[in-house]
Coordinates of C-alpha atoms in Angstrom, one line a residue:
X13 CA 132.7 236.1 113.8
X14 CA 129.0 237.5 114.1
X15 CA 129.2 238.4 110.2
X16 CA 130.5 235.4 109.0
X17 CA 127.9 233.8 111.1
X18 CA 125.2 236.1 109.1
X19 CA 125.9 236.5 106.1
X20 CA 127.5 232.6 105.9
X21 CA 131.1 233.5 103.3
X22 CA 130.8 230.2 101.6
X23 CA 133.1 229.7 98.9
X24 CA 131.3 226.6 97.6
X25 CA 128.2 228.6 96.5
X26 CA 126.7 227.0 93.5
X27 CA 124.2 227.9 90.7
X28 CA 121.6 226.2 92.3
X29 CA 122.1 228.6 95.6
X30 CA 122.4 231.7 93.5
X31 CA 119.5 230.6 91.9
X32 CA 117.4 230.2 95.3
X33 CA 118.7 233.8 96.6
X34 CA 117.6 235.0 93.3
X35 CA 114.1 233.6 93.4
X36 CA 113.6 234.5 97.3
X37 CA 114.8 238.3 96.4
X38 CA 112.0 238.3 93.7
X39 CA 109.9 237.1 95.8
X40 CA 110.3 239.0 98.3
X41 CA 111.0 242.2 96.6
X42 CA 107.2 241.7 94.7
X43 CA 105.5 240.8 98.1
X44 CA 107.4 244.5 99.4
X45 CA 105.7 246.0 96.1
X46 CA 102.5 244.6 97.1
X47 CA 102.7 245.7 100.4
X48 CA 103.8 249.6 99.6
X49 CA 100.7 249.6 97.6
X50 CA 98.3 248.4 100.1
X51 CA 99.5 250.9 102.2
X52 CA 99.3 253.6 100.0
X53 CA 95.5 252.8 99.2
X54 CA 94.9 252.9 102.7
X55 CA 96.2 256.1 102.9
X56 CA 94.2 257.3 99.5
X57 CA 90.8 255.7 100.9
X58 CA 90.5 258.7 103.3
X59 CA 90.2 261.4 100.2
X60 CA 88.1 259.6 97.6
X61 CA 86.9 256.4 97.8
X62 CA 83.1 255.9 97.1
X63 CA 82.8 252.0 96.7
X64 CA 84.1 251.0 99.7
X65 CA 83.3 247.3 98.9
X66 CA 85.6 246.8 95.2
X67 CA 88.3 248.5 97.5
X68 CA 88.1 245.9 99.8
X69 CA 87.7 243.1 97.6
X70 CA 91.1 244.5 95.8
X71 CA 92.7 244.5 99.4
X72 CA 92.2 241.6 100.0
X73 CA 93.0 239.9 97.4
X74 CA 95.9 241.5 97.9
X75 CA 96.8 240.7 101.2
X76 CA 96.1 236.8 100.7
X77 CA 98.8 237.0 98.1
X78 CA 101.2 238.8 100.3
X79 CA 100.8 236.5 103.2
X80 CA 101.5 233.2 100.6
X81 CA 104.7 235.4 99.2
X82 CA 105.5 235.2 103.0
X83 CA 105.0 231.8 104.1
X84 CA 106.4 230.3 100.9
X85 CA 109.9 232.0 101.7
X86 CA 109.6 230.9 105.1
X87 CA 109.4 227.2 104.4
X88 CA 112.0 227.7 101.6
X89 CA 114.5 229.4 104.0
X90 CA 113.6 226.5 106.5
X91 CA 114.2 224.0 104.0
X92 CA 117.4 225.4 102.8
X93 CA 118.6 225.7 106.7
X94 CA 119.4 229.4 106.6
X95 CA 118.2 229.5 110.2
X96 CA 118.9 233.3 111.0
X97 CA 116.8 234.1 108.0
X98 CA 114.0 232.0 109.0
X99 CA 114.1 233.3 112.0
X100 CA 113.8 236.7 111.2
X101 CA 110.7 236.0 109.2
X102 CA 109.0 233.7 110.9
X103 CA 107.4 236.2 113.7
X104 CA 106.0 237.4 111.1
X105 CA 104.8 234.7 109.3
X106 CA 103.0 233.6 112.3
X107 CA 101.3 236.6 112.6
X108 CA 99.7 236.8 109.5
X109 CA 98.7 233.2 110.1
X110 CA 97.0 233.7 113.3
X111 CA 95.6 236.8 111.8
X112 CA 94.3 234.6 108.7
X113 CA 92.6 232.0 110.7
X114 CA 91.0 234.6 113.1
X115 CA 90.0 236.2 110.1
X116 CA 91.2 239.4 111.5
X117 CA 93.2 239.8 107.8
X118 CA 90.0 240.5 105.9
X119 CA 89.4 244.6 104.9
X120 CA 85.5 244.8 106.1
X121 CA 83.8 247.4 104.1
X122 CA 81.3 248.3 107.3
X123 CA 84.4 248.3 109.6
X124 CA 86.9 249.7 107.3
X125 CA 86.9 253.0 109.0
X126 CA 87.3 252.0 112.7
X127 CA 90.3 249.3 111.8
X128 CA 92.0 251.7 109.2
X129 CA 95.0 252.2 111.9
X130 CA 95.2 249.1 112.3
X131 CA 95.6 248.2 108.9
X132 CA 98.2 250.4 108.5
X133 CA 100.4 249.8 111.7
X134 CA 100.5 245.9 110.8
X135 CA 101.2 247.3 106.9
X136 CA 104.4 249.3 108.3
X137 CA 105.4 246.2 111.1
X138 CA 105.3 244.5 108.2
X139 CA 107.3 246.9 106.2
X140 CA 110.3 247.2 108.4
X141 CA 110.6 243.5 108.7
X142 CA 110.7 242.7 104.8
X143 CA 112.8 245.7 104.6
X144 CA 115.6 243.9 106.9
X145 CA 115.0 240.6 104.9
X146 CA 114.9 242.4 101.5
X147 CA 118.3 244.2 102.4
X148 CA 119.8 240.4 104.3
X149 CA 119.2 238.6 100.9
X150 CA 120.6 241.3 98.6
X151 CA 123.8 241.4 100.8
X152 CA 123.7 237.2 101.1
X153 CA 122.8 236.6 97.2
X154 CA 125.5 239.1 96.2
X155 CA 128.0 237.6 98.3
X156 CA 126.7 233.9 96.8
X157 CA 127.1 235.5 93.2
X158 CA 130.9 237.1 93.8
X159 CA 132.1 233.8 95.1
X160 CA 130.6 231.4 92.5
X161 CA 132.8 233.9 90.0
X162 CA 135.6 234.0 92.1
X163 CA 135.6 230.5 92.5
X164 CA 134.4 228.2 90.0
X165 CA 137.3 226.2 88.6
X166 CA 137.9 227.1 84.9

C-alpha cells in the first residue's frame, strides 16, 4: 500500500504529466549539476585559488540559480498536488530561503576561509536530498511514461 501510495500507479497518466515529470527531472537533474560543481570548487579553492573575489562572484551566482531551480519545483510539485514530493523538498526549500533572506547564502571573499565547512556541509545536506528527489522522479516519470504506452487507446 505504502508504494502505491509513493510512487502513485496511475493508469490515466497523460502527455501533459509525462511532460511535467520530464521538465522537473531536468530541472532538477541541472540544479544537482550545479550543485556537484559548487562543491567541487570548494574543495579546489584550498590548492589554488588566488582571486578569491571572481571565485566568489562565480559561487554565487551559482547558488542563486540553484536555490530558484529549487523553489520552482517546489511550487510546481505543490501545484500539481504530488504532496509526498513536496514534502520531501520543501525542508529544504525553506532552508535556502531563510538562508537567502539572512543573507547567510552569499560566499564572502574575507570570510570564505572560516565558513568553507559550512559551505560544504549545507552543499552535501543538499546533495543527499536532491539525490532522493532525483532518484523519486526517475522512478515516478518512468512509471508515468510505461503506463501512458501501456495504456493509451489505439
Amino acid at each position: 500500500m505504502l508504494i502505491l501510495l509513493i510512487f502513485d500507479f496511475d493508469k490515466d497518466c497523460t502527455i501533459r504529466q509525462s511532460l511535467f515529470w520530464i521538465c522537473c527531472f531536468g530541472l532538477v537533474l541541472y540544479s544537482f549539476i550545479l550543485l556537484i560543481s559548487r562543491l567541487l570548487n570548494l574543495a579546489e579553492f584550498n590548492d589554488n585559488v588566488r582571486d578569491t573575489i571572481s571565485y566568489c562572484n562565480k559561487l554565487n551566482k551559482t547558488i542563486k540559480i540553484e536555490y530558484l531551480i529549487h523553489f520552482i519545483v517546489c511550487v510546481l510539485l505543490l501545484f500539481s498536488r504530488n504532496f509526498l514530493m513536496f514534502l520531501s523538498l520543501a525542508p529544504l526549500v525553506a532552508w535556502h530561503c531563510y538562508k537567502y533572506y539572512k543573507h547567510h547564502h552569499y560566499v564572502d571573499p574575507i570570510e570564505l576561509y572560516h565558513s568553507l565547512k559550512e559551505h560544504r556541509k549545507d552543499g552535501i545536506i543538499s546533495l543527499i536530498v536532491l539525490s532522493i528527489v532525483l532518484v523519486w522522479l526517475i522512478i515516478k516519470g518512468t512509471i508515468c511514461n510505461v503506463n501512458l504506452l501501456l495504456y493509451t487507446k489505439k
